[in-house]
XYZ file of C-alpha atoms in Angstrom:
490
model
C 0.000 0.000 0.000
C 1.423 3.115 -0.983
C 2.117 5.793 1.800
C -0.628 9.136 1.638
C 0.709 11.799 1.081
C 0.805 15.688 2.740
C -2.352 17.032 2.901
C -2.361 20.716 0.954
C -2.926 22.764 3.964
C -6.462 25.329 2.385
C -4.177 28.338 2.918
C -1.274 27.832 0.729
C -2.623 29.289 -2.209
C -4.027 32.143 -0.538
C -4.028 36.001 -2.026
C -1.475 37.489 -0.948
C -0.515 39.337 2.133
C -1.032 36.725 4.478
C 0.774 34.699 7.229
C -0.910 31.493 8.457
C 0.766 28.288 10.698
C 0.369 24.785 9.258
C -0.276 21.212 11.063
C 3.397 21.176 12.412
C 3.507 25.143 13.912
C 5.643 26.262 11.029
C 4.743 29.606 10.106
C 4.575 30.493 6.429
C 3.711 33.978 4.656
C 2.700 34.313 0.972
C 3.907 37.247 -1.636
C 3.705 40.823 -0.232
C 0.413 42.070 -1.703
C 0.813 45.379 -3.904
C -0.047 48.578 -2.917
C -3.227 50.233 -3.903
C -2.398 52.617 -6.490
C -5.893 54.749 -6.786
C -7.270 55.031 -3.579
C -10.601 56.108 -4.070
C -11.610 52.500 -5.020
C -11.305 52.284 -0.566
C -14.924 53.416 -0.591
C -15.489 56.435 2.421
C -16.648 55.603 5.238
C -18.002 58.966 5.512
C -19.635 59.030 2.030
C -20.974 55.592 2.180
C -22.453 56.337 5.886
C -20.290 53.000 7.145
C -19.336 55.595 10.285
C -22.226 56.582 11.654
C -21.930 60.601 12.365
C -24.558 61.791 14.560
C -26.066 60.884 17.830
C -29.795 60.702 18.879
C -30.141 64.445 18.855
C -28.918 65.129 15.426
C -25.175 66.229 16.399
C -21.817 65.195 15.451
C -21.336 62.432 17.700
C -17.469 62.682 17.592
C -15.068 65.378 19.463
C -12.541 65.504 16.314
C -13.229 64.085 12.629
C -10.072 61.793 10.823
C -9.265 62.011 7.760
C -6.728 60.543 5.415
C -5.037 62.802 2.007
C -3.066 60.205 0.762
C -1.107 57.287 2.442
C 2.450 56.377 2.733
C 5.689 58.009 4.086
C 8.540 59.162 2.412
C 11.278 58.070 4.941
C 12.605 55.284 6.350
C 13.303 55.841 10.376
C 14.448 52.568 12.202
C 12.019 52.679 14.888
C 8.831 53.285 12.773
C 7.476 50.995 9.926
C 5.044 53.322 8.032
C 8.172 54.427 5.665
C 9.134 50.983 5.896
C 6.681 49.510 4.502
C 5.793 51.791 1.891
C 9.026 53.180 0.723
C 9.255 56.437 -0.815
C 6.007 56.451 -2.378
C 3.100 58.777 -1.553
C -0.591 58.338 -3.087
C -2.974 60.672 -2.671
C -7.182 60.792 -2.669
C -8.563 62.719 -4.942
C -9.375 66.484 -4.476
C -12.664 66.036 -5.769
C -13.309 63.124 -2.552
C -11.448 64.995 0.147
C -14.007 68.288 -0.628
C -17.027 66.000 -0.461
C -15.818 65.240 2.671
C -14.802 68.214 3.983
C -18.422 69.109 2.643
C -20.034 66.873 5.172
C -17.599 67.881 7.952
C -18.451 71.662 7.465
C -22.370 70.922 7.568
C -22.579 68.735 10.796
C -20.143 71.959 12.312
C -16.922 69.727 12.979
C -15.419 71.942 15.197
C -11.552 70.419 14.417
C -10.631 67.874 11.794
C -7.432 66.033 12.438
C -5.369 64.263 9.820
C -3.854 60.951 9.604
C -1.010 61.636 7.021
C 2.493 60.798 7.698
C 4.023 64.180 6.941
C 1.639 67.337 5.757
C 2.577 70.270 4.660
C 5.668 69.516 1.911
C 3.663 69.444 -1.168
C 1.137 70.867 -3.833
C -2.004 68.632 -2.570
C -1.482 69.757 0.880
C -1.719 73.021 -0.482
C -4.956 72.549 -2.259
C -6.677 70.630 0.536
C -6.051 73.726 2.834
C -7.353 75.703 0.410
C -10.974 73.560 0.053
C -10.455 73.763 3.730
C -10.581 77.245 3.756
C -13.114 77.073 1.084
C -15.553 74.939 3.463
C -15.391 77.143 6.134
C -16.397 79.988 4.561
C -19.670 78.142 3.432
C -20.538 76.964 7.046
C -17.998 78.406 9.745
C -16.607 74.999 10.267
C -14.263 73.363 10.452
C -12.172 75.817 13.129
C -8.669 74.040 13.430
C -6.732 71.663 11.598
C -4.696 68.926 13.487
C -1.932 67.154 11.774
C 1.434 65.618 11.486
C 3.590 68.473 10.172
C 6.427 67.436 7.621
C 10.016 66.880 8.945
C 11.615 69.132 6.553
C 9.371 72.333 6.416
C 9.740 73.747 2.674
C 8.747 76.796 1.199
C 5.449 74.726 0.543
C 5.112 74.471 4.334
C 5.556 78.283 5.008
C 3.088 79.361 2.601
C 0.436 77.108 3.909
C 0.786 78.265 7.621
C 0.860 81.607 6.566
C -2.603 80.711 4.779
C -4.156 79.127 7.808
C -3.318 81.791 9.986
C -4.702 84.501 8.133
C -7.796 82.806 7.898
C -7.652 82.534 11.551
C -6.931 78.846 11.831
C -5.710 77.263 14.771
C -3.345 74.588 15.026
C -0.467 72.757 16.659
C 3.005 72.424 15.000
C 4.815 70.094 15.615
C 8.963 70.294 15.975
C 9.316 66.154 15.332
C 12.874 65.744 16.190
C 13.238 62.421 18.445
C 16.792 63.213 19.297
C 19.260 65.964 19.112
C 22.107 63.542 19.351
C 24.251 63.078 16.451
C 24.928 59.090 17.048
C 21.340 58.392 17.954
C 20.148 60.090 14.765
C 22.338 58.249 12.088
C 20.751 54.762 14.244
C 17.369 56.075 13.408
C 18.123 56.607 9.725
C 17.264 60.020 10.716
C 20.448 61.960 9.930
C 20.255 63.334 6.314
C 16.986 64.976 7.453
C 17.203 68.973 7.715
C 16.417 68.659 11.236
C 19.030 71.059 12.580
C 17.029 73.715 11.083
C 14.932 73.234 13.637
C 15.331 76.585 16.154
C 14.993 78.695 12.895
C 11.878 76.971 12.063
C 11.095 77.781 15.729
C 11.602 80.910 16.126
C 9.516 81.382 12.704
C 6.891 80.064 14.084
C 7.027 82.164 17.941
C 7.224 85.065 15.479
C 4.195 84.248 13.784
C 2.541 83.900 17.262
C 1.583 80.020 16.392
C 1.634 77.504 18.851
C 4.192 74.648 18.431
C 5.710 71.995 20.236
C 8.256 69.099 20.386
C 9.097 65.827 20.184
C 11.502 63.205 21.647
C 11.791 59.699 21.458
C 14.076 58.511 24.905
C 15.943 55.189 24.653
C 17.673 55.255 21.256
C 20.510 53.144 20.891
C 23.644 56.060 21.033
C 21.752 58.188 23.526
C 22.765 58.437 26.960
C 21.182 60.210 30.579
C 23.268 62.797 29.837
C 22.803 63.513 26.236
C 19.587 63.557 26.171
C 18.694 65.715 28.976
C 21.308 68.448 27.010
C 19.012 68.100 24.037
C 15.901 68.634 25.629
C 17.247 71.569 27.252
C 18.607 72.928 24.030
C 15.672 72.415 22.771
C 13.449 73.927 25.362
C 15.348 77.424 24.917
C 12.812 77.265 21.914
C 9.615 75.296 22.346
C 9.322 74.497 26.139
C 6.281 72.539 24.992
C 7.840 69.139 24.900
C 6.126 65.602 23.888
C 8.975 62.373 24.833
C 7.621 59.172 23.790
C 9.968 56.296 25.192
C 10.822 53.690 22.380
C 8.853 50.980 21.952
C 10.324 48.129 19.613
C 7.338 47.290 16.857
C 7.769 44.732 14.422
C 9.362 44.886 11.173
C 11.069 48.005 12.182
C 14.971 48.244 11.684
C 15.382 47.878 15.312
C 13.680 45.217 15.573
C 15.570 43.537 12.786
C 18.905 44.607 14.155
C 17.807 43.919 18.023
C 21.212 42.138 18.404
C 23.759 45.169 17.653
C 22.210 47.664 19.365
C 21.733 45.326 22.599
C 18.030 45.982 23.497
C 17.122 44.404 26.706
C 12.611 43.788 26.328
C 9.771 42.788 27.829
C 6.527 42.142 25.798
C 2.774 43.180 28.146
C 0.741 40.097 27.487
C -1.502 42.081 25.764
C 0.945 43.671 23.313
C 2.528 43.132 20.366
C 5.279 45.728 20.652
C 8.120 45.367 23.266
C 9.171 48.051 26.083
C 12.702 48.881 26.030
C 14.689 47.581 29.616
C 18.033 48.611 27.895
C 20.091 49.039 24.912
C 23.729 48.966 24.064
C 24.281 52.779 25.603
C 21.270 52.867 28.432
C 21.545 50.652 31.687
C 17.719 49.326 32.736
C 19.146 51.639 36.268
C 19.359 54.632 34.119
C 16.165 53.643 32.081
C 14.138 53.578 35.451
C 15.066 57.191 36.264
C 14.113 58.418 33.019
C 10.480 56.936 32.941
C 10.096 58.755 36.010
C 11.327 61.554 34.390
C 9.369 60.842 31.065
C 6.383 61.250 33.555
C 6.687 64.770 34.643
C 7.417 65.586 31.442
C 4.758 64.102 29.381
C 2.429 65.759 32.543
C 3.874 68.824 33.327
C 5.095 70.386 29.846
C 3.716 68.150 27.063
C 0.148 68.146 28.989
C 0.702 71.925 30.025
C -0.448 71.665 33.629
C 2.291 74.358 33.680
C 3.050 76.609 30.920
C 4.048 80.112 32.234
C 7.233 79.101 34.666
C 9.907 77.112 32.546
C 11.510 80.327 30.687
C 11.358 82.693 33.445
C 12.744 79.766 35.704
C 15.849 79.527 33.480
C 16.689 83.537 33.234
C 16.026 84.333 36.608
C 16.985 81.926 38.531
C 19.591 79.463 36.288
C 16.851 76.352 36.594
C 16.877 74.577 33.205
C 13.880 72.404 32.380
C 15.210 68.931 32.718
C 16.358 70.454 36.337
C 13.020 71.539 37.597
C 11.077 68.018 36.369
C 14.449 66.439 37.963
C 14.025 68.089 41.555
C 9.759 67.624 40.783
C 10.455 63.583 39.860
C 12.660 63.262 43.575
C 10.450 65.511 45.707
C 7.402 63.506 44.846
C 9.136 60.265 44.594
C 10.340 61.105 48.495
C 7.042 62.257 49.549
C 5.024 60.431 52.143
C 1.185 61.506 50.856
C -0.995 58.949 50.333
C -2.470 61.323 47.504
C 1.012 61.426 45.411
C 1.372 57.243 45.073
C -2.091 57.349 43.916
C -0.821 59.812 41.300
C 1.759 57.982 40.611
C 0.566 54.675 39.556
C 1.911 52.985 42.709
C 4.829 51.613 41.168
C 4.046 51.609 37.641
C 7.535 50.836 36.284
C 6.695 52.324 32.742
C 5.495 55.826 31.143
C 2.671 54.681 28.938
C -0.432 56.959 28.015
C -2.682 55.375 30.051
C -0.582 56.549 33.179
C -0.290 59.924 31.941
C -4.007 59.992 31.090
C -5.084 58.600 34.428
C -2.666 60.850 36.210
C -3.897 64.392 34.589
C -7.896 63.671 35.296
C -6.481 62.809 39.047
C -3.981 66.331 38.780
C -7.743 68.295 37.664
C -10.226 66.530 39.379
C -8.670 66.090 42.972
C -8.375 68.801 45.213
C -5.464 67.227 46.996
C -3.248 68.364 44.467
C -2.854 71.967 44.267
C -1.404 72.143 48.019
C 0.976 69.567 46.978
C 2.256 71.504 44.207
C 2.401 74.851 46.116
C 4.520 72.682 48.834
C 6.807 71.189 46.524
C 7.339 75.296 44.891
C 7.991 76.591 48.712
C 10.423 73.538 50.273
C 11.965 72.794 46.693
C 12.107 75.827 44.031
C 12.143 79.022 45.899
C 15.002 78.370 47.922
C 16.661 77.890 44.439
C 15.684 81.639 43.275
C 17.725 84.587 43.960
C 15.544 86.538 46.766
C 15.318 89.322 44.568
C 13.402 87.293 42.073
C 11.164 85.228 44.588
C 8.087 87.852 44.650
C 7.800 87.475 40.761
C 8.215 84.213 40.517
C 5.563 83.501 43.094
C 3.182 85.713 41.028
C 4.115 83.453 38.035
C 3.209 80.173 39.705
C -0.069 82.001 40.353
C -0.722 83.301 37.217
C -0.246 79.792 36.073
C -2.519 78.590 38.187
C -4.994 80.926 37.569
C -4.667 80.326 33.253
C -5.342 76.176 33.707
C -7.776 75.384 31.820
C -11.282 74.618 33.761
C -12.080 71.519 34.318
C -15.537 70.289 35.212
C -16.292 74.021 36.029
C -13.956 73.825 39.103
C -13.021 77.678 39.727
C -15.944 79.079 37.239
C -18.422 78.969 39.787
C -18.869 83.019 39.569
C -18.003 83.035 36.140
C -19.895 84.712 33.405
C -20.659 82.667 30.206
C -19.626 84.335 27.272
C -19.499 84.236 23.498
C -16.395 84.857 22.210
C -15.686 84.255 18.433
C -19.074 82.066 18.339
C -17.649 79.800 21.383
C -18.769 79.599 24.723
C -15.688 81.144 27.406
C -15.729 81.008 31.128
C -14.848 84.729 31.974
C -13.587 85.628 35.276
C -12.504 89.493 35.968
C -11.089 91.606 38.948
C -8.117 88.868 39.380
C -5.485 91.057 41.342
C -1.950 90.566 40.921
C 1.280 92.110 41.447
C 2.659 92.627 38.241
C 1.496 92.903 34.775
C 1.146 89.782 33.888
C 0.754 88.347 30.667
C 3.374 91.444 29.674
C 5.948 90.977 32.326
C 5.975 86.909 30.959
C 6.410 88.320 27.548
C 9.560 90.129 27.976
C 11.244 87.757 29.998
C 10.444 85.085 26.606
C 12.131 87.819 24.666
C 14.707 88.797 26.749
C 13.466 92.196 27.087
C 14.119 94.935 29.833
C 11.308 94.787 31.932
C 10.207 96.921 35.238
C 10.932 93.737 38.346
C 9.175 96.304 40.493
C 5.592 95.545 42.061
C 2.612 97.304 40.097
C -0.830 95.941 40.582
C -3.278 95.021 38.138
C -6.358 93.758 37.804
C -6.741 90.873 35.115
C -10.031 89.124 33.503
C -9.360 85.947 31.874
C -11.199 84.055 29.408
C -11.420 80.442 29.441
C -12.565 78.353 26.422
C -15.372 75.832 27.902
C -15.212 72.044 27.251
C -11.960 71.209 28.689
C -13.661 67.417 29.651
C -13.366 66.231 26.409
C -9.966 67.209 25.076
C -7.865 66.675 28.432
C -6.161 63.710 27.060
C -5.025 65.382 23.523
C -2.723 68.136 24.048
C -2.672 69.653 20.800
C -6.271 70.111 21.593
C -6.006 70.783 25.208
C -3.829 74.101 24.733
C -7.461 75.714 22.825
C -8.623 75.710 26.516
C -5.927 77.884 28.457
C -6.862 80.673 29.694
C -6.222 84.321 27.726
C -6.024 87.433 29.164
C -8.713 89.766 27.815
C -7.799 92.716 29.658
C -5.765 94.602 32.058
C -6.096 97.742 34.338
């Protein structure tokens, strides 16, 4: 009797694309499946109605709207796979699609749309869609702000369109996406033939324009160290103290992940993940990589989140206190403190820096009263006695002010505030604040380096606070909307 033969497992002539396991646990994937050339053939799921928009009373049920202008990425960064995969090409929706959208968008009065491109902003579609953009809002007052992720390299291209937005009155978040200032760590991430280092021109650009803009910084790239990084984020705060750093996570099919071996990352995989947090890597002990997720914390809370905004430059000039330092002598103060209310805060143990913490930790910051004695502590046993006396009456007047521009959360603080419209949005307005100095001026001309009167002069301040704070306290390109502005002084 002859023997039988291998059965033809069902999957082996699948389409391709696909990776499947066999009888015996072997795994086996089939060609790479080509890329979708025309991508309006992807029907909408806005068009079609396959995303439902509105809720029971007839509203957009949504706090942003995401869209898509085209798909791909035209680098190739070692810890990211979107260039990877693709390559250099970008493909692009059609105009006529992307208005019909927008179309829909500006009807149901989407207050912010927020795009999902890789890097917008470098080329002649970007240009157009800003302009149907435009174009839409002038038909129904929506949208309000666009959200996006800015190009690397900002062209002429780039310029012209911000310049656009903000003369229509436009608001939006720019984003300074450098991951690392460190020359070793760059040419790892297949970062270095970027124009990155014109990134404080680009900066101080965009301060001049008055446009909001902030940073990012990956920690744990093979080449960095403690010490280098903490002088690049300091560098870079002289510019944009608004600072996002993201620790590295190793995702699959990412030249890290490839080349795990020769630049010695040290792992561990959540059983719910399928990306790996980095312990260690060939320049970063798992010692040193515990004190910087404690310091990734602060950050990512205190200056990416904004729960202070007004104290990091006049903190430097006046009394020597770089940025790292102050989230350094936060991160030990805390970390020594006895109060119940700060392990809470701090995830009782939590050994990494993900969202969730940071998330968690900013509704507890807001919501719990506990906190803002803490804070005011920490500012009396561990800052002041840091700042020349001379500047210590100013200073303290800063940490108010900053206080006192939070945004509102949950109506905690408006409680005598008037309700007003202001540009056809409802603001919590608050006047006959006293404080003594001129505050926002005084704040402006230490940012500029200015000459500035350190004398006491009282005013009287009324503040304007945008309300719906809730929704957006977990997005901080959103978040900053809701500070509050000074709408006059006497």
């Amino acid at each position: 009797m002859g023997r039988r033969g291998k059965r033809h497992h069902p999957l082996r002539d699948a389409p391709p694309g696909i990776s499947y396991r066999d009888e015996e646990g072997t795994i086996h994937t089939t060609a790479e499946a080509p890329r979708i050339d025309d991508l309006d053939i992807i029907p909408s799921p806005f068009l079609t109605g396959a995303i439902p928009l509105l809720d029971h009373t007839g509203r957009f049920r949504y706090d942003v709207a995401l869209m898509e202008t085209n798909r791909g990425c035209p680098y190739k960064c070692s810890f990211c796979y979107w260039g990877g995969a693709v390559g250099q090409r970008m493909r692009d929706f059609s105009r006529e699609r992307l208005r019909a959208e927008l179309d829909i968008f500006g009807y149901h009065q989407v207050p912010t749309v927020v795009l999902c491109d890789s890097n917008f902003g470098m080329r002649k579609p970007d240009a157009e869609f800003v302009e149907d953009l435009v174009r839409t809002r002038e038909k129904y007052g929506f949208p309000r702000s666009l959200e996006t992720s800015w190009a690397k390299n900002k062209s002429r291209t780039f310029r012209n369109i911000i310049r656009r937005m903000k003369a229509e009155g436009f608001q939006s978040s720019f984003t300074v996406a450098l991951q690392t200032l460190d020359d070793t760590a760059l040419r790892d991430m297949g970062r270095s033939n970027m124009r990155l280092n014109e990134w404080k021109e680009l900066a101080t650009w965009l301060a001049a324009e008055g446009l909001d803009a902030y940073a990012e910084l990956i920690w744990g790239a093979p080449g960095e160290t403690v010490d280098s990084f903490l002088t690049g984020y300091d560098r870079l705060s002289e510019h944009v103290s608004r600072i996002a750093v993201y620790p590295l996570l190793l995702l699959p099919n990412t030249d890290y992940a490839e080349n795990r071996e020769e630049h010695g990352f040290v792992t561990v995989r959540g059983d719910n993940d399928d990306f790996e947090y980095v312990l260690a890597n060939r320049t970063v002990t798992v010692a040193e990589n515990t004190t910087m997720q404690r310091f990734m914390f602060w950050a990512r809370t205190m200056s990416e989140n904004m729960y202070f905004r007004h104290i990091w430059v006049p903190l430097r000039e006046l009394a020597g206190l770089t940025q790292s330092a102050v989230l350094l002598i936060l991160s030990d103060w805390f970390q020594d403190s006895a109060d119940p209310a700060v392990a809470d805060l701090l995830g009782h143990g939590r050994q990494f820096t993900d969202s969730g913490l940071v998330v968690g930790s900013l509704h507890k910051l807001y919501a719990d009263p506990r906190f803002a004695p803490v804070f005011r502590r920490w500012w009396d046993e561990a800052i002041l006695p840091k700042v020349p006396e001379r500047h210590r009456p100013l200073l303290n007047e800063i940490f108010r002010y900053d206080n006192a521009t939070r945004p509102i959360y949950r109506g905690a603080g408006a409680e005598d505030a008037e309700v007003r419209s202001i540009d056809g949005l409802p603001h919590y307005v608050r006047g006959g604040l006293r404080f003594q100095y001129a505050m926002p001026h005084v704040l402006d001309a230490i940012r500029a380096g200015r000459p500035f009167d350190d004398e006491p002069s009282p005013v009287e301040l009324t503040l304007a606070h945008r309300v719906g704070f809730d929704d957006y306290l977990d997005n901080h390109e959103l978040a900053t909307y809701y500070a509050g502005r000074c709408l006059g002084i006497r």
